[in-house]
mmCIF file of C-alpha atoms and ligand atoms in Angstrom:
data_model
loop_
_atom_site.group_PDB
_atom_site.id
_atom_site.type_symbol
_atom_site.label_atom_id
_atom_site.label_comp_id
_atom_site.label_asym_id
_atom_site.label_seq_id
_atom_site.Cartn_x
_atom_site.Cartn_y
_atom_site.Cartn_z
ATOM 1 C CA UNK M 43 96.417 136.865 123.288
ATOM 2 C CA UNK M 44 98.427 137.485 126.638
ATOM 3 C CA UNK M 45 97.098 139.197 129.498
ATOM 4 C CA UNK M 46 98.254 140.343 132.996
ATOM 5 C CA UNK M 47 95.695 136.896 135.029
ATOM 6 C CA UNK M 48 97.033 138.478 138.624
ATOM 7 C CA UNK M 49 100.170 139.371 140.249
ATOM 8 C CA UNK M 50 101.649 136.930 143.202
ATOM 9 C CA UNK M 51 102.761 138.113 146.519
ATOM 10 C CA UNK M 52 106.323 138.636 145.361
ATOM 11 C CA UNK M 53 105.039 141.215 142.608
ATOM 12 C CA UNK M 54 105.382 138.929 139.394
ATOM 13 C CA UNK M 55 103.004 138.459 136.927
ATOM 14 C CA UNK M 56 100.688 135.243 136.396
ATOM 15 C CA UNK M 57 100.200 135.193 133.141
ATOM 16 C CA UNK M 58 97.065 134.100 131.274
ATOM 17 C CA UNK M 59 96.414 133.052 127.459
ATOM 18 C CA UNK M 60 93.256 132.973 125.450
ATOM 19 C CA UNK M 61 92.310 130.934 122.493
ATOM 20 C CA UNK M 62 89.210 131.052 120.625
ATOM 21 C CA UNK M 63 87.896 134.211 121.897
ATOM 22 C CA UNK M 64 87.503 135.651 117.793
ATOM 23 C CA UNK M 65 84.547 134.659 117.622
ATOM 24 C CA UNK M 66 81.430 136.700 116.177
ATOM 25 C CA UNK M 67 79.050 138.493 118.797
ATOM 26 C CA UNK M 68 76.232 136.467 118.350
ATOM 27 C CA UNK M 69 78.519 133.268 119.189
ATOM 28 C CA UNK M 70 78.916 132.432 122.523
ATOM 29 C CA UNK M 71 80.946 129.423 122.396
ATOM 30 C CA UNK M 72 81.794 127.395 126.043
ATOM 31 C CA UNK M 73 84.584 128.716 128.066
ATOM 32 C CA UNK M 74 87.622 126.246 129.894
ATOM 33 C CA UNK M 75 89.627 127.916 132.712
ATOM 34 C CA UNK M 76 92.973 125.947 132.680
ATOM 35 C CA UNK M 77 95.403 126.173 135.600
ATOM 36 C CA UNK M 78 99.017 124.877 135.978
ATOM 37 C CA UNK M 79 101.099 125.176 138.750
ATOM 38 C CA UNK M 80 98.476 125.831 141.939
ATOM 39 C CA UNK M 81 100.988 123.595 143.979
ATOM 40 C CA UNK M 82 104.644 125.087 142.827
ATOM 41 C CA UNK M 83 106.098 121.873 143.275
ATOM 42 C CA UNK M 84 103.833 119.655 141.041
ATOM 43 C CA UNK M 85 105.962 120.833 138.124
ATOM 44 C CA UNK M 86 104.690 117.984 135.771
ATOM 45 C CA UNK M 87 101.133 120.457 135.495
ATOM 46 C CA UNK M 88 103.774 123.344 134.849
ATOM 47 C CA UNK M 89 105.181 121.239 131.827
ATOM 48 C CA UNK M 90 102.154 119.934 130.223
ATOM 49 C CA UNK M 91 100.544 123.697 130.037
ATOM 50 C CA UNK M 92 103.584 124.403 128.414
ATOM 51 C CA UNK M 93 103.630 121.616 125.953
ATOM 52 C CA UNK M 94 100.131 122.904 125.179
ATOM 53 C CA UNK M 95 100.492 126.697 124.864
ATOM 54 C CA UNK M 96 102.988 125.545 122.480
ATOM 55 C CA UNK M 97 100.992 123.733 120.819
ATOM 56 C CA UNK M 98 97.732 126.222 120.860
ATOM 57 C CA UNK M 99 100.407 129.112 119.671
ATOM 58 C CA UNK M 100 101.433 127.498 116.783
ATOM 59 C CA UNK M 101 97.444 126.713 115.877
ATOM 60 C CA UNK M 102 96.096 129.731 117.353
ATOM 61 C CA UNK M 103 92.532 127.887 116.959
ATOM 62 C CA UNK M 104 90.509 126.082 119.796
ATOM 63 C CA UNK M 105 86.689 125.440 119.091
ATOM 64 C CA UNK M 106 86.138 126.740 122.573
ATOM 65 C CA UNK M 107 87.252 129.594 124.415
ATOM 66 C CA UNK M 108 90.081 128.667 126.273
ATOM 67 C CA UNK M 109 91.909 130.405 128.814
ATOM 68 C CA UNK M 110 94.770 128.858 130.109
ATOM 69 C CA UNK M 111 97.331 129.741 133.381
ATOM 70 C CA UNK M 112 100.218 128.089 133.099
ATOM 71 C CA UNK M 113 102.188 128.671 136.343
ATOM 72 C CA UNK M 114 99.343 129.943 138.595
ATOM 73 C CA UNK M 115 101.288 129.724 141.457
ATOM 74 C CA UNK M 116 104.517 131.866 140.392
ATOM 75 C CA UNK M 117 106.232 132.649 143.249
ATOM 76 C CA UNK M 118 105.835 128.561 144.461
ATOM 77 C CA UNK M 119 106.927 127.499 140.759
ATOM 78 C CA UNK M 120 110.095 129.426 141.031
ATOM 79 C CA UNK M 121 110.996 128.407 144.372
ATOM 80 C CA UNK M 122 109.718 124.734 143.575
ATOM 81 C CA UNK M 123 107.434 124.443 146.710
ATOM 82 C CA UNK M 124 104.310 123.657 146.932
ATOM 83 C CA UNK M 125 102.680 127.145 148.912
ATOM 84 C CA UNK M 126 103.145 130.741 147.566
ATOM 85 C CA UNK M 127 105.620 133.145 149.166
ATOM 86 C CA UNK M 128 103.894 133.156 152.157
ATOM 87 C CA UNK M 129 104.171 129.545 152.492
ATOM 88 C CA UNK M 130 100.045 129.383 151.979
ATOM 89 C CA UNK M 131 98.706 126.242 150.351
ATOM 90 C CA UNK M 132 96.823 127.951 147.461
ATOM 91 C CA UNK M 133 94.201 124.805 147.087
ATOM 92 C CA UNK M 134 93.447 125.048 150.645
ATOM 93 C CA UNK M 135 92.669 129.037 150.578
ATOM 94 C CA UNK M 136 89.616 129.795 148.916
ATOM 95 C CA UNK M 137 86.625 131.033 150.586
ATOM 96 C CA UNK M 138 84.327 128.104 150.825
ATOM 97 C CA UNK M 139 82.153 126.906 153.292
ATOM 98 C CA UNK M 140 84.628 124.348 154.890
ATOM 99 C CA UNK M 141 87.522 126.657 155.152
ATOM 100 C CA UNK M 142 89.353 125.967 157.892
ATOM 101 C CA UNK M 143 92.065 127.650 159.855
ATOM 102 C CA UNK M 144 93.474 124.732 160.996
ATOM 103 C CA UNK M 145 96.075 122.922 158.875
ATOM 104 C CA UNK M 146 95.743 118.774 158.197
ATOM 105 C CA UNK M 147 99.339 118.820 157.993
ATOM 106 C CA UNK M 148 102.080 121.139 157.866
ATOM 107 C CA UNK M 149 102.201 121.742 154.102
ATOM 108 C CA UNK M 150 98.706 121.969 153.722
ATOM 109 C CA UNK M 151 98.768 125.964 154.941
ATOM 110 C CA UNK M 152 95.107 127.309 154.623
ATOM 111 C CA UNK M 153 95.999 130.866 155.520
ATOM 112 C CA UNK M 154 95.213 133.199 157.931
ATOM 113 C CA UNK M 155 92.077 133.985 156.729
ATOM 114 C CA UNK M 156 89.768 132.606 153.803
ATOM 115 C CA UNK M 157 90.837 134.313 150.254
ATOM 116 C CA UNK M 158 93.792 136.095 152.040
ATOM 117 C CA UNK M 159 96.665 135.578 148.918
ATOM 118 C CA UNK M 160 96.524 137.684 146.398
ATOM 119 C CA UNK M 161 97.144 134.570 143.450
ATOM 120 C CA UNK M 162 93.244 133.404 144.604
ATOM 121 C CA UNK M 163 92.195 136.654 144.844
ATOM 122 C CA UNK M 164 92.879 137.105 140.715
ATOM 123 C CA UNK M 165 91.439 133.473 140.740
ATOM 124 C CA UNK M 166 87.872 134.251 142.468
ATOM 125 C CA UNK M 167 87.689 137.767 140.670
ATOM 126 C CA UNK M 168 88.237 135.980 137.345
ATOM 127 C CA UNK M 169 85.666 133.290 137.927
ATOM 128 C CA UNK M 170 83.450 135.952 139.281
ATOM 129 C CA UNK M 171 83.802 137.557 136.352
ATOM 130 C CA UNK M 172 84.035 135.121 133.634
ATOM 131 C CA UNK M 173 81.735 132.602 135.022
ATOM 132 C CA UNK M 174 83.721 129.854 132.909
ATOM 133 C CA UNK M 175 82.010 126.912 132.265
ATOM 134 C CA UNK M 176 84.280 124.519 133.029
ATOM 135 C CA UNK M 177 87.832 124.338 134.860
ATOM 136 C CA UNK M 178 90.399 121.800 134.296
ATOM 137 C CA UNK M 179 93.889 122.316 137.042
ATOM 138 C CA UNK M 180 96.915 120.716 136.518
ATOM 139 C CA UNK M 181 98.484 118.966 139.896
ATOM 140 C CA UNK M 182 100.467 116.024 140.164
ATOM 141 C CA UNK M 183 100.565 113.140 142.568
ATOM 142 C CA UNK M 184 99.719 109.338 141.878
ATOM 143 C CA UNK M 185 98.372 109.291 138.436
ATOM 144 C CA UNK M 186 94.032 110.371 138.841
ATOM 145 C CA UNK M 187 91.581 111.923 137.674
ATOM 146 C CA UNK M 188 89.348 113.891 140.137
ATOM 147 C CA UNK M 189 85.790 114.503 139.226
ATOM 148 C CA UNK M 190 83.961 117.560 140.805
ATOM 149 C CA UNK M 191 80.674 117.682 138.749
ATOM 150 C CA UNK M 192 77.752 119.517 140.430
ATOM 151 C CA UNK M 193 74.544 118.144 140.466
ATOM 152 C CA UNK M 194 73.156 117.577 136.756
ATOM 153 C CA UNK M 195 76.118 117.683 135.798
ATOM 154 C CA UNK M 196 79.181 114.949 133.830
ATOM 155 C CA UNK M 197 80.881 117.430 131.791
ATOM 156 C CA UNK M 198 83.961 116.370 134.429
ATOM 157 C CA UNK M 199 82.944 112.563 133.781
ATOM 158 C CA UNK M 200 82.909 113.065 130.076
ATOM 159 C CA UNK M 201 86.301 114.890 130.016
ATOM 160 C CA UNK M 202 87.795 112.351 132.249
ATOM 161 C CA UNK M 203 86.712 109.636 130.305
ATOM 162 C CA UNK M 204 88.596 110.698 127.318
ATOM 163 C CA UNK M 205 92.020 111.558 129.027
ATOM 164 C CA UNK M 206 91.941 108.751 130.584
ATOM 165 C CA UNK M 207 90.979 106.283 127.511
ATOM 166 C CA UNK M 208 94.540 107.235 126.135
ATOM 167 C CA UNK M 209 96.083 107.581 129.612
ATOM 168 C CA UNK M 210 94.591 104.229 131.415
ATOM 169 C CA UNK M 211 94.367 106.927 134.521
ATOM 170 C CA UNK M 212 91.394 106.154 137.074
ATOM 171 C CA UNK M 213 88.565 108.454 137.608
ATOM 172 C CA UNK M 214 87.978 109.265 141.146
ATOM 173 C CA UNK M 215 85.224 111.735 142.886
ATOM 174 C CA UNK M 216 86.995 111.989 145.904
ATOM 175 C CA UNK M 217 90.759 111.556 146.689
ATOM 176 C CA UNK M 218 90.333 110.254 150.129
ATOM 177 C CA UNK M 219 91.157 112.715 152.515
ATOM 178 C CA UNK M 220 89.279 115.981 153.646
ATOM 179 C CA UNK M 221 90.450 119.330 151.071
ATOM 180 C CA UNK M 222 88.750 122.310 152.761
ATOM 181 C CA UNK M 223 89.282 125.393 150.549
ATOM 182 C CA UNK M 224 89.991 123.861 147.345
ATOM 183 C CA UNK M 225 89.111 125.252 143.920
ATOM 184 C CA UNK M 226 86.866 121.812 143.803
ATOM 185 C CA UNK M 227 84.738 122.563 146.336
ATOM 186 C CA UNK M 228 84.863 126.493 145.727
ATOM 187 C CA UNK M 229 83.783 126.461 142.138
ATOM 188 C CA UNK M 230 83.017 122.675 141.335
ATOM 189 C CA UNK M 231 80.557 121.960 144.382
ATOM 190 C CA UNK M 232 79.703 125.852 145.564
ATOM 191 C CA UNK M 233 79.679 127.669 142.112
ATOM 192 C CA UNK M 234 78.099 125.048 140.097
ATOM 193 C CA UNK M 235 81.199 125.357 137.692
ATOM 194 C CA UNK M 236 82.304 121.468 136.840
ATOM 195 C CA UNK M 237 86.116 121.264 137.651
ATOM 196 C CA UNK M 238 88.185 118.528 137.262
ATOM 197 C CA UNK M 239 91.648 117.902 138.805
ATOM 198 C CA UNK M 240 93.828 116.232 136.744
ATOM 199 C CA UNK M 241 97.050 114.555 138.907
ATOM 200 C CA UNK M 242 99.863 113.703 136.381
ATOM 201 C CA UNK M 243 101.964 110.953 137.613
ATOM 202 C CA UNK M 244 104.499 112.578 139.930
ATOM 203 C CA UNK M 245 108.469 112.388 139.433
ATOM 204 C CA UNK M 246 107.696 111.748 135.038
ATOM 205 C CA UNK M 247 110.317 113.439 132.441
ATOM 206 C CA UNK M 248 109.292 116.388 131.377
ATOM 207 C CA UNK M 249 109.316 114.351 128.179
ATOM 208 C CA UNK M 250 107.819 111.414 129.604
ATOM 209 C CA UNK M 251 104.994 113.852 130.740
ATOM 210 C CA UNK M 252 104.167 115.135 127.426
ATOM 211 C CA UNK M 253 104.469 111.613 125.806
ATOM 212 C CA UNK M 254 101.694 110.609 127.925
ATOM 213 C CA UNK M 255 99.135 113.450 128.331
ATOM 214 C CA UNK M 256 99.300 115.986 125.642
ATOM 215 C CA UNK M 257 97.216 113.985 122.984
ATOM 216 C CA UNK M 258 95.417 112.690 125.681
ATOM 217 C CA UNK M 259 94.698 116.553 127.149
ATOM 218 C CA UNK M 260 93.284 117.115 123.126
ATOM 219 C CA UNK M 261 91.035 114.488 123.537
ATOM 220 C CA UNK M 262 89.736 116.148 126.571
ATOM 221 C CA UNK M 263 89.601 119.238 124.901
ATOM 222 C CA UNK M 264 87.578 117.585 121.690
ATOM 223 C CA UNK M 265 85.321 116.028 124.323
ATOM 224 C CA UNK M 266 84.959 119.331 125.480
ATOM 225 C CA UNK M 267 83.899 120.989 123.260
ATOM 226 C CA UNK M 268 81.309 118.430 121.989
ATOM 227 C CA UNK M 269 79.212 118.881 125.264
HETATM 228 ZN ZN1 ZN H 95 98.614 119.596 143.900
#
């Protein structure tokens, strides 16, 4: 099933999918929040959510409940850069505690204030909302994994460990450098909701991409849903 996710600053739609949501009322299976395209210019994320709504249309089955974003970031898709339409870094946005004004580097726009674009505005509503259980968002850079489980948690670990036992991608709980008002911190660190950034090797075929992470995104998925 389709549904209206948000609408960007431009007016378009960000669309959302869910799978697995037939369930019976007494089942309350786990939920996965899937994001592609926070950074519009990370298009390998954009192409591997497609590869797998394709693949999740044409099986219309997940043992979870999986809903899955696959250009959150429309407006920055479509223009291929990496903020939205008001040039604001998306994954630097978010109202956490660390927010800050001040920008690392020029593409790294926070915003003028925390949770001022309307794409994480649908985002925090959502997870408000929904209270998923676990996030997985699609970015790419040099080829990582990036671990946010809260305390008690590994449901990140676990996940990781399977992509990356068909990818050969490392695990990492930090990627080096400060990140104030990412969806990490926001949900993964400040929401208790495990969320794990997965960075697709930058500059791959779109082919190339799906010939190296969309079995290995399954196995995430089975892992998943085994928890
Ligand atoms: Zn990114």
């Amino acid at each position: 099933m389709s549904f209206l996710f948000g609408m960007s600053v431009n007016g378009l739609a960000i669309s959302g999918h869910r799978f697995g949501f037939q369930s019976g009322p007494s089942q309350k299976k786990k939920h996965m929040l899937m994001l592609g395209g926070v950074h519009g210019d990370e298009v390998e994320g954009v192409v591997l959510a497609n590869a797998l709504l394709a693949a999740l249309l044409q099986k219309d089955t997940t043992e979870f409940q999986l809903t899955l974003v696959p250009s959150f970031n429309v407006d920055g898709v479509l223009a291929k850069t990496r903020g939205n339409a008001n040039g604001v870094d998306l994954n630097r946005n978010l109202p956490t505690k660390d927010w800050s004004p001040e920008a690392t580097t020029p593409r790294y726009q926070p915003g003028p204030s925390p949770l001022s674009e309307p794409e994480n505005k649908a985002l925090v509503d959502f997870i408000e909302k929904e209270k998923p259980d676990f996030i997985l968002s699609l970015h790419s850079w040099k080829p990582l994994l990036n671990i946010n489980d809260p305390d008690g948690s590994s449901v990140c670990q676990q996940v990781a460990t399977a992509i990356a036992s068909r990818t050969g991608d490392v695990i990492e709980p930090t990627i080096g450098y400060s990140t104030p008002g990412c969806l990490g911190t926001y949900a993964g660190f400040e929401r208790g909701i495990p969320t794990l950034t997965y960075e697709i090797e930058r500059g791959l075929s779109p082919k190339a991409v799906i010939e190296k992470n969309l079995a290995a995104c399954f196995d995430g998925f089975k892992k998943f849903a085994s928890i």
